[in-house]
Coordinates of C-alpha atoms and ligand atoms in Angstrom, one line a residue:
M1 CA -15.7 19.3 -10.3
V2 CA -12.7 19.8 -12.6
K3 CA -9.2 20.2 -11.4
S4 CA -7.8 23.7 -12.0
P5 CA -5.2 23.9 -14.8
L6 CA -2.5 24.7 -12.2
Y7 CA -3.5 21.5 -10.4
G8 CA -3.3 19.5 -13.5
V9 CA 0.1 20.8 -14.4
L10 CA 1.4 20.1 -10.9
G11 CA -0.2 16.7 -10.8
T12 CA 1.4 15.8 -14.1
A13 CA 4.8 17.1 -13.0
L14 CA 4.7 15.2 -9.8
V15 CA 3.8 11.8 -11.3
A16 CA 5.7 12.1 -14.5
T17 CA 8.9 10.5 -13.2
A18 CA 7.1 8.0 -11.0
V19 CA 4.8 6.4 -13.4
L20 CA 6.2 3.4 -15.2
V21 CA 4.8 2.1 -18.4
P22 CA 2.8 -1.1 -17.7
T23 CA 4.8 -4.1 -18.7
S24 CA 1.9 -5.3 -20.8
A25 CA 2.1 -2.2 -23.0
A26 CA 2.8 -3.0 -26.6
Q27 CA 6.4 -2.1 -27.4
A28 CA 7.4 -0.8 -30.8
V29 CA 9.9 -3.3 -32.2
V30 CA 12.5 -2.2 -34.7
S31 CA 13.9 -4.7 -37.1
P32 CA 17.6 -5.2 -36.9
D33 CA 20.2 -5.2 -39.7
I34 CA 21.8 -8.6 -39.3
S35 CA 25.5 -8.4 -40.4
V36 CA 26.1 -10.1 -43.7
T37 CA 29.9 -9.7 -43.1
N38 CA 29.6 -11.7 -39.8
T39 CA 27.3 -14.3 -41.5
K40 CA 29.8 -14.7 -44.4
A41 CA 32.6 -15.2 -41.8
H42 CA 30.5 -18.0 -40.2
L43 CA 30.2 -19.6 -43.7
D44 CA 34.0 -19.3 -44.2
Q45 CA 34.4 -21.2 -40.9
L46 CA 32.0 -24.0 -42.0
Q47 CA 33.9 -24.2 -45.3
S48 CA 37.2 -24.5 -43.5
I49 CA 35.7 -27.2 -41.1
A50 CA 34.7 -29.2 -44.2
T51 CA 38.1 -28.6 -45.9
S52 CA 40.0 -29.9 -42.9
N53 CA 37.6 -32.9 -42.4
G54 CA 37.6 -34.7 -45.8
G55 CA 35.5 -32.1 -47.7
N56 CA 32.1 -32.6 -46.0
R57 CA 30.1 -32.1 -42.9
Y58 CA 28.1 -35.3 -43.2
T59 CA 26.4 -37.1 -40.4
G60 CA 28.7 -39.5 -38.6
R61 CA 31.8 -37.9 -40.0
P62 CA 34.2 -35.6 -38.1
G63 CA 33.1 -32.5 -40.1
Y64 CA 29.7 -32.6 -38.6
L65 CA 30.6 -32.9 -35.0
A66 CA 33.2 -30.1 -35.5
S67 CA 30.4 -27.9 -37.0
A68 CA 28.1 -28.6 -34.0
N69 CA 30.9 -28.0 -31.4
W70 CA 31.8 -24.7 -33.2
V71 CA 28.2 -23.4 -33.3
K72 CA 27.7 -24.4 -29.7
S73 CA 30.8 -22.6 -28.5
K74 CA 29.7 -19.4 -30.3
L75 CA 26.3 -19.5 -28.6
D76 CA 27.8 -20.4 -25.2
T77 CA 30.1 -17.4 -25.3
A78 CA 27.2 -15.2 -26.2
G79 CA 25.3 -16.2 -23.0
Y80 CA 23.0 -18.9 -24.3
T81 CA 22.0 -22.0 -22.4
T82 CA 23.0 -24.7 -24.8
T83 CA 22.6 -28.4 -25.2
L84 CA 24.3 -30.9 -27.5
Q85 CA 21.6 -33.6 -28.0
S86 CA 23.0 -36.8 -29.5
F87 CA 21.0 -39.4 -31.3
S88 CA 21.8 -42.4 -33.5
T89 CA 21.3 -42.6 -37.2
S90 CA 22.1 -45.2 -40.0
A91 CA 25.2 -43.2 -40.7
G92 CA 26.4 -43.0 -37.1
T93 CA 25.9 -40.7 -34.1
S94 CA 24.6 -37.2 -34.8
Y95 CA 23.8 -34.2 -32.7
N96 CA 21.4 -31.3 -32.4
V97 CA 22.6 -28.0 -30.9
I98 CA 19.8 -26.4 -28.9
A99 CA 20.3 -22.9 -27.5
E100 CA 17.9 -20.9 -25.4
W101 CA 18.1 -17.3 -24.3
P102 CA 17.7 -17.2 -20.5
Q103 CA 15.1 -14.5 -20.4
G104 CA 11.5 -14.3 -21.4
D105 CA 8.4 -16.2 -20.5
A106 CA 9.2 -19.9 -20.8
N107 CA 5.5 -20.7 -21.3
H108 CA 5.7 -19.0 -24.8
V109 CA 8.6 -20.3 -26.8
V110 CA 9.5 -18.9 -30.3
M111 CA 11.8 -21.3 -32.0
T112 CA 14.0 -20.8 -35.0
G113 CA 16.1 -23.5 -36.7
S114 CA 18.1 -24.8 -39.6
H115 CA 19.9 -28.0 -40.4
L116 CA 23.6 -28.0 -39.9
D117 CA 24.6 -31.2 -41.7
S118 CA 25.7 -31.5 -45.3
V119 CA 25.4 -34.4 -47.7
S120 CA 28.5 -36.6 -48.0
S121 CA 29.5 -35.3 -51.5
G122 CA 30.4 -31.8 -50.4
P123 CA 30.8 -29.1 -47.8
G124 CA 27.1 -28.0 -47.9
I125 CA 27.7 -24.3 -47.8
N126 CA 24.4 -23.1 -49.3
D127 CA 22.7 -26.4 -48.1
N128 CA 22.6 -25.6 -45.3
G129 CA 25.6 -23.6 -44.1
S130 CA 23.6 -20.6 -45.3
G131 CA 20.6 -21.1 -43.0
S132 CA 22.8 -22.2 -40.1
A133 CA 25.1 -19.1 -40.4
G134 CA 22.1 -16.8 -40.7
V135 CA 20.3 -18.3 -37.7
L136 CA 23.5 -18.3 -35.7
E137 CA 24.3 -14.6 -36.5
T138 CA 20.7 -13.6 -35.6
A139 CA 21.0 -15.4 -32.3
L140 CA 24.4 -13.7 -31.6
A141 CA 23.0 -10.3 -32.6
Y142 CA 20.0 -10.8 -30.3
A143 CA 22.2 -11.6 -27.4
A144 CA 24.3 -8.5 -28.1
S145 CA 21.3 -6.2 -28.6
G146 CA 20.3 -5.9 -24.9
Q147 CA 16.7 -6.6 -25.9
V148 CA 14.6 -8.1 -23.2
P149 CA 12.3 -10.6 -24.8
K150 CA 8.7 -11.1 -23.7
N151 CA 8.8 -14.7 -24.9
R152 CA 11.5 -17.3 -24.7
L153 CA 13.7 -17.6 -27.7
R154 CA 15.1 -21.0 -28.7
F155 CA 17.4 -21.9 -31.6
G156 CA 17.9 -25.3 -33.1
F157 CA 20.7 -26.6 -35.3
W158 CA 19.6 -30.0 -36.6
G159 CA 21.7 -33.0 -37.4
A160 CA 20.9 -35.6 -40.0
E161 CA 18.3 -33.6 -42.0
E162 CA 19.8 -35.1 -45.1
L163 CA 18.9 -38.6 -43.8
G164 CA 15.2 -37.7 -43.5
L165 CA 14.8 -35.0 -40.9
V166 CA 16.2 -37.3 -38.3
G167 CA 17.5 -34.7 -35.9
S168 CA 14.4 -32.5 -35.8
K169 CA 12.1 -35.5 -35.5
Y170 CA 14.2 -36.8 -32.6
Y171 CA 14.0 -33.4 -30.9
V172 CA 10.2 -33.0 -31.1
N173 CA 9.5 -36.7 -30.3
N174 CA 11.6 -36.4 -27.1
L175 CA 9.9 -33.2 -25.9
P176 CA 7.4 -33.9 -23.1
A177 CA 3.9 -33.0 -24.2
A178 CA 3.8 -30.0 -21.9
E179 CA 7.0 -28.6 -23.5
R180 CA 5.6 -29.1 -27.0
A181 CA 2.6 -27.1 -26.1
K182 CA 4.7 -24.1 -25.1
I183 CA 6.3 -23.8 -28.6
E184 CA 4.2 -21.1 -30.3
L185 CA 6.0 -21.0 -33.6
Y186 CA 8.8 -22.8 -35.4
L187 CA 10.7 -20.8 -38.1
N188 CA 12.9 -22.8 -40.6
F189 CA 15.7 -21.6 -42.8
D190 CA 17.2 -24.1 -45.3
M191 CA 19.1 -22.8 -48.3
I192 CA 18.8 -19.0 -48.2
A193 CA 21.7 -18.0 -50.4
S194 CA 21.2 -20.0 -53.6
P195 CA 23.4 -18.7 -56.4
N196 CA 20.4 -18.1 -58.8
P197 CA 18.0 -17.2 -56.0
G198 CA 14.3 -17.2 -55.7
Y199 CA 12.4 -15.8 -52.8
F200 CA 10.0 -18.5 -51.6
V201 CA 8.0 -18.5 -48.4
Y202 CA 6.3 -21.6 -47.0
D203 CA 4.5 -23.0 -44.0
D204 CA 3.3 -26.4 -45.3
N205 CA -0.2 -25.2 -44.4
P206 CA -1.8 -23.9 -47.6
A207 CA -4.4 -22.0 -45.6
G208 CA -1.5 -19.9 -44.4
N209 CA -0.7 -18.6 -41.0
G210 CA 0.4 -15.3 -39.5
A211 CA 4.1 -16.0 -39.6
R212 CA 4.3 -16.8 -43.3
D213 CA 2.2 -13.7 -44.0
D214 CA 4.7 -11.7 -41.9
L215 CA 7.6 -13.0 -43.9
T216 CA 5.7 -12.0 -47.1
S217 CA 5.0 -8.5 -45.9
Y218 CA 8.5 -8.0 -44.6
F219 CA 9.9 -8.8 -48.1
T220 CA 7.3 -6.7 -49.7
S221 CA 8.4 -3.8 -47.5
K222 CA 11.9 -4.2 -48.9
S223 CA 10.6 -4.3 -52.4
V224 CA 11.3 -8.0 -52.8
Q225 CA 8.4 -10.1 -54.3
T226 CA 7.9 -13.5 -52.8
E227 CA 6.2 -16.7 -54.1
Y228 CA 4.4 -19.2 -51.9
I229 CA 5.8 -22.7 -52.4
D230 CA 4.5 -26.0 -51.1
V231 CA 7.7 -27.7 -50.0
Q232 CA 5.9 -30.9 -49.2
G233 CA 7.7 -31.6 -45.9
R234 CA 11.1 -31.4 -47.4
S235 CA 12.7 -29.7 -44.4
D236 CA 12.8 -29.7 -40.6
H237 CA 9.7 -27.6 -40.1
A238 CA 7.7 -30.7 -41.1
A239 CA 8.7 -32.4 -37.8
F240 CA 7.1 -29.5 -35.9
R241 CA 4.2 -29.2 -38.3
S242 CA 3.3 -32.9 -37.6
L243 CA 2.8 -32.0 -34.0
G244 CA 0.4 -29.2 -34.8
I245 CA 3.0 -26.4 -34.1
P246 CA 2.7 -23.5 -36.5
T247 CA 5.6 -23.2 -38.8
A248 CA 7.0 -20.9 -41.5
G249 CA 10.2 -20.5 -43.5
T250 CA 12.0 -19.2 -46.5
F251 CA 13.9 -20.9 -49.3
A252 CA 16.0 -19.6 -52.1
G253 CA 15.5 -22.7 -54.2
A254 CA 17.4 -26.0 -54.8
E255 CA 17.3 -28.2 -58.0
G256 CA 14.2 -26.5 -59.4
I257 CA 14.5 -24.4 -62.5
K258 CA 14.0 -20.6 -62.5
T259 CA 11.3 -19.6 -65.0
S260 CA 11.6 -16.5 -67.2
A261 CA 8.8 -14.8 -65.2
Q262 CA 10.9 -15.4 -62.0
A263 CA 14.1 -14.2 -63.7
T264 CA 12.2 -11.0 -64.7
K265 CA 11.1 -10.3 -61.1
W266 CA 14.2 -11.6 -59.2
G267 CA 17.0 -11.3 -61.7
G268 CA 19.4 -14.2 -62.3
T269 CA 19.2 -16.8 -65.1
A270 CA 16.0 -18.3 -66.5
N271 CA 15.8 -22.0 -67.4
T272 CA 18.7 -22.7 -64.9
A273 CA 18.5 -24.3 -61.5
Y274 CA 18.3 -22.0 -58.4
D275 CA 21.2 -24.0 -57.1
A276 CA 23.0 -26.0 -59.8
C277 CA 25.4 -27.3 -57.1
Y278 CA 22.6 -28.6 -54.9
H279 CA 23.9 -31.8 -53.1
R280 CA 27.1 -31.7 -55.2
S281 CA 30.8 -31.2 -54.3
C282 CA 30.6 -27.7 -55.8
D283 CA 28.3 -26.4 -53.0
T284 CA 31.3 -24.5 -51.6
I285 CA 31.9 -21.0 -50.4
S286 CA 31.7 -19.9 -54.0
N287 CA 28.2 -21.2 -54.3
L288 CA 26.5 -18.2 -52.6
N289 CA 24.5 -15.2 -53.7
L290 CA 25.3 -12.6 -51.1
T291 CA 22.4 -10.3 -52.0
S292 CA 20.1 -13.2 -51.2
L293 CA 21.9 -14.0 -48.0
D294 CA 21.8 -10.3 -46.9
R295 CA 18.0 -10.0 -47.5
Q296 CA 17.3 -13.4 -46.0
I297 CA 19.2 -12.8 -42.7
D298 CA 17.4 -9.5 -42.2
A299 CA 14.1 -11.3 -42.6
I300 CA 15.3 -13.8 -40.0
G301 CA 16.2 -10.9 -37.7
H302 CA 12.8 -9.2 -38.4
M303 CA 10.9 -12.3 -37.4
V304 CA 13.0 -13.1 -34.3
W305 CA 12.9 -9.5 -33.0
N306 CA 9.2 -9.2 -33.6
Y307 CA 8.0 -12.6 -32.4
A308 CA 10.2 -12.1 -29.3
Q309 CA 7.7 -9.4 -28.2
K310 CA 4.5 -11.0 -29.5
D311 CA 1.7 -11.1 -27.0
Y312 CA 0.6 -14.7 -26.6
G313 CA -1.5 -13.8 -23.5
P314 CA -0.8 -14.6 -19.9
G315 CA -1.4 -18.3 -20.4
T316 CA -2.9 -20.5 -17.7
P317 CA -1.3 -19.9 -14.3
P318 CA 0.2 -23.0 -12.8
T319 CA -2.2 -24.8 -10.6
G320 CA 0.1 -25.6 -7.6
P321 CA -0.8 -24.5 -4.1
N322 CA -1.0 -20.8 -3.4
L323 CA 2.3 -19.9 -1.6
L324 CA 0.7 -16.7 -0.1
Q325 CA -0.8 -16.8 3.4
N326 CA -4.2 -15.2 4.0
P327 CA -4.4 -14.5 0.2
G328 CA -8.1 -13.3 0.3
F329 CA -7.5 -11.0 3.3
E330 CA -10.3 -12.8 5.2
S331 CA -8.2 -12.9 8.4
G332 CA -7.6 -9.1 8.1
A333 CA -4.0 -7.9 8.0
V334 CA -2.5 -11.2 9.3
N335 CA 0.6 -12.1 7.2
W336 CA 0.4 -8.7 5.3
T337 CA 2.6 -5.8 6.3
G338 CA 2.4 -2.2 5.4
T339 CA 0.1 0.8 6.0
S340 CA -2.5 0.1 8.7
G341 CA -6.1 0.2 7.5
V342 CA -5.4 -0.9 4.0
V343 CA -6.8 -4.4 4.7
T344 CA -10.4 -3.7 5.5
N345 CA -13.9 -5.1 5.6
S346 CA -15.4 -1.7 5.0
S347 CA -18.8 -2.1 3.5
S348 CA -18.4 0.8 1.1
K349 CA -16.2 -1.3 -1.2
P350 CA -17.2 -4.9 -2.2
A351 CA -14.6 -7.7 -1.8
H352 CA -14.0 -10.0 -4.7
A353 CA -14.8 -12.9 -2.3
G354 CA -15.7 -12.8 1.4
T355 CA -15.7 -9.3 3.0
Y356 CA -12.1 -8.3 3.4
K357 CA -9.8 -6.9 0.7
A358 CA -6.8 -4.5 0.3
W359 CA -8.1 -1.0 -0.4
L360 CA -5.4 1.4 -1.6
G361 CA -6.2 5.0 -2.2
G362 CA -9.8 6.2 -1.9
K363 CA -8.8 9.2 0.3
G364 CA -8.7 12.1 -2.1
V365 CA -5.7 13.6 -0.3
T366 CA -2.0 13.4 -1.0
S367 CA -0.9 10.1 0.4
T368 CA 0.7 6.7 -0.2
Q369 CA -0.3 3.3 1.2
N370 CA 1.1 -0.1 0.7
T371 CA 0.6 -3.7 1.7
G372 CA 2.9 -6.7 1.0
Q373 CA 3.8 -10.2 1.9
S374 CA 7.1 -12.0 1.8
V375 CA 7.2 -15.4 0.0
A376 CA 9.9 -17.9 -0.9
I377 CA 9.7 -19.3 -4.4
P378 CA 11.4 -22.7 -4.6
A379 CA 14.5 -22.9 -6.9
T380 CA 13.1 -26.0 -8.5
V381 CA 9.9 -24.6 -10.1
T382 CA 9.5 -24.3 -13.8
A383 CA 6.6 -21.9 -13.8
A384 CA 5.5 -19.2 -11.3
S385 CA 2.7 -16.7 -11.7
L386 CA 1.3 -14.0 -9.5
T387 CA -2.4 -13.4 -10.1
L388 CA -4.7 -10.9 -8.4
W389 CA -8.2 -9.4 -8.8
I390 CA -8.5 -5.7 -8.9
R391 CA -11.3 -3.1 -9.3
I392 CA -10.7 0.6 -9.8
D393 CA -13.2 3.4 -9.3
T394 CA -12.4 7.1 -9.4
N395 CA -13.8 10.6 -9.1
E396 CA -11.2 11.8 -11.6
T397 CA -12.8 12.8 -14.9
T398 CA -9.7 13.2 -17.1
T399 CA -9.3 10.7 -19.9
S400 CA -5.6 11.5 -20.4
T401 CA -3.9 12.5 -17.1
V402 CA -2.6 10.1 -14.5
Y403 CA -3.2 11.5 -11.0
D404 CA -3.5 8.4 -8.8
T405 CA -1.7 5.1 -9.2
V406 CA -1.2 1.7 -7.7
K407 CA 1.8 -0.4 -8.6
V408 CA 2.2 -4.2 -8.4
Q409 CA 5.7 -4.7 -7.3
V410 CA 8.2 -7.4 -6.5
V411 CA 10.9 -6.4 -3.9
D412 CA 14.0 -8.6 -4.3
G413 CA 16.5 -7.4 -1.7
A414 CA 17.5 -3.9 -2.6
T415 CA 15.8 -4.1 -6.0
T416 CA 12.1 -3.2 -6.5
T417 CA 10.6 -4.1 -9.9
T418 CA 7.2 -2.8 -10.9
L419 CA 5.3 -5.4 -12.8
A420 CA 2.4 -3.1 -13.6
T421 CA 1.0 0.4 -12.8
Y422 CA -2.7 1.1 -12.9
S423 CA -4.1 4.5 -12.6
N424 CA -7.3 6.6 -12.5
L425 CA -7.3 6.1 -16.3
N426 CA -7.9 2.3 -15.8
K427 CA -11.3 2.8 -14.1
N428 CA -13.0 -0.6 -14.0
T429 CA -15.7 -1.2 -11.5
T430 CA -16.0 -4.9 -12.0
Y431 CA -13.2 -7.1 -10.7
T432 CA -10.7 -8.2 -13.4
Q433 CA -7.9 -10.7 -12.9
K434 CA -4.3 -9.9 -13.8
T435 CA -1.5 -12.4 -14.2
F436 CA 2.2 -11.9 -14.0
N437 CA 5.1 -14.3 -14.7
V438 CA 7.4 -14.3 -11.7
L439 CA 9.5 -17.3 -12.7
A440 CA 12.5 -15.0 -12.8
Y441 CA 12.4 -15.0 -8.9
K442 CA 12.7 -18.7 -8.5
G443 CA 15.0 -19.6 -5.7
K444 CA 14.4 -16.2 -4.0
T445 CA 12.5 -14.8 -1.1
I446 CA 10.6 -11.8 -2.5
T447 CA 8.0 -9.4 -1.2
V448 CA 4.9 -9.1 -3.3
K449 CA 3.8 -5.5 -2.8
F450 CA 1.0 -3.2 -3.8
L451 CA 1.8 0.5 -3.6
G452 CA -0.9 3.2 -3.9
A453 CA -0.3 6.9 -4.4
E454 CA -2.9 9.6 -4.6
D455 CA -2.7 13.3 -5.3
S456 CA -4.5 15.9 -3.3
S457 CA -8.0 15.7 -4.6
L458 CA -10.6 13.4 -6.3
Q459 CA -10.2 10.0 -4.9
T460 CA -9.2 6.8 -6.8
S461 CA -9.8 3.5 -5.1
F462 CA -7.7 0.5 -6.1
V463 CA -9.2 -2.6 -4.5
V464 CA -7.2 -5.8 -4.6
D465 CA -8.4 -9.2 -3.5
D466 CA -7.7 -12.9 -3.9
V467 CA -4.0 -12.7 -4.6
A468 CA -2.2 -15.9 -5.6
L469 CA 1.4 -16.9 -6.2
T470 CA 1.3 -20.4 -7.8
T471 CA 4.1 -22.5 -9.2
S472 CA 4.6 -25.9 -10.8
Ligands
LIG501 N1 15.7 -29.8 -47.2 C1 16.3 -29.9 -48.6 C2 17.7 -30.4 -48.5 O1 18.3 -30.1 -47.5 C3 16.2 -28.6 -49.3 C4 14.9 -27.9 -49.3 C5 14.8 -26.9 -48.4 C6 13.9 -28.3 -50.1 C7 13.5 -26.2 -48.4 C8 12.7 -27.6 -50.1 C9 12.5 -26.6 -49.2 O2 18.1 -31.1 -49.4
LIG502 ZN1 20.1 -31.0 -48.7
LIG503 ZN1 18.8 -28.4 -46.7
LIG504 CA1 -11.5 -11.2 0.3

């Protein structure tokens, strides 16, 4: 039996406003245009910090702490959760500034960083005011964009890189193993506006990885040719790399000499250093190529925006006790509220385990049903997942039209959030497990709810069993 055209039209019209896109759907990500004007203003600020503090921003000198405090205050104002992490070095106390955007799955962290310190001989505007200003502006632009990241974005501004990657090593060595494991990628930006620029990409892993390739393709799409360079652990990504965390980065060149072939493809001057002021007092606000800066910050933006949405999978749900009562429905509707008859041991649909389950839909007449349970998620948890098993069978034959749906919802006071919508198009007659991150509800009492809706013919059965809300 096929639905009449009129029926199809009506059905579509009725559900069109109600059906939400599943949160797991791939979202098209547009790359931002990171403002070179704003980034240049950050560089002016770093120059003036150096100028008013003896001409440098070196570890243990006031120009470094002033740089760190200034970066931190910009990120605080934008809504980041920030930390000033201090550590000692042979040149005195230094600091890392760590900033995390408060949204996104904390089990999947995408980290972007740059060193904020200069050498003692100068203000360090290309090395590495440029990377710091670019990463800072990208973080500020992300905060202002209203994007909701799938993953957790974290930014690091390292102290004492010039003393041997001291800050980044201190950071990774002081991360608990479980926290290290959550960092999916570290992106490094050190010297991105060299006055005679090259366009180098690296990852310190000659076999390559996805992120370096993404940088290469991004530049190619902007008609900028790149070269792979083995930087031999000369910047902060090496600290992450040594723990097995994938890394990638870009580099406009330091003391190395531009070849004639490179001058042909990139412009600039052959047989001259990429940055003749590298580690010298002349690495000032005049020591920048703004075209390089502009291209490089857009590449940072491209990577941050895209990796924010990258699908790293649901991860392993935390293994703490199940906070739901009667989670497999084996005591019938006990602890579950909603439409009577939804929790059933009817022999016509198999349970995932035992005999009882929640059967939404299956009637083939216009109707809605729901079942739900209230649960308090402690404020102190660091991970919280909702998992469930679902099987879907249907008499609908369409491969394109949604007629019947079930929604997995979280009711938080007056706000109902749909975590996923499944429909007759998701027919799947073996049970599959779904996982949702519900950490955003820590400290709240929420209702986990399943809401089924059918149209007037051709049943779809959504059978849910063995629901768990676990935390750690
Ligand atoms: N980290 C080096 C410095 O700060 C510069 C560099 C960056 C070298 C990236 C190679 C690759 O002096
Ligand atoms: Zn340096
Ligand atoms: Zn550097
Ligand atoms: Ca059961």
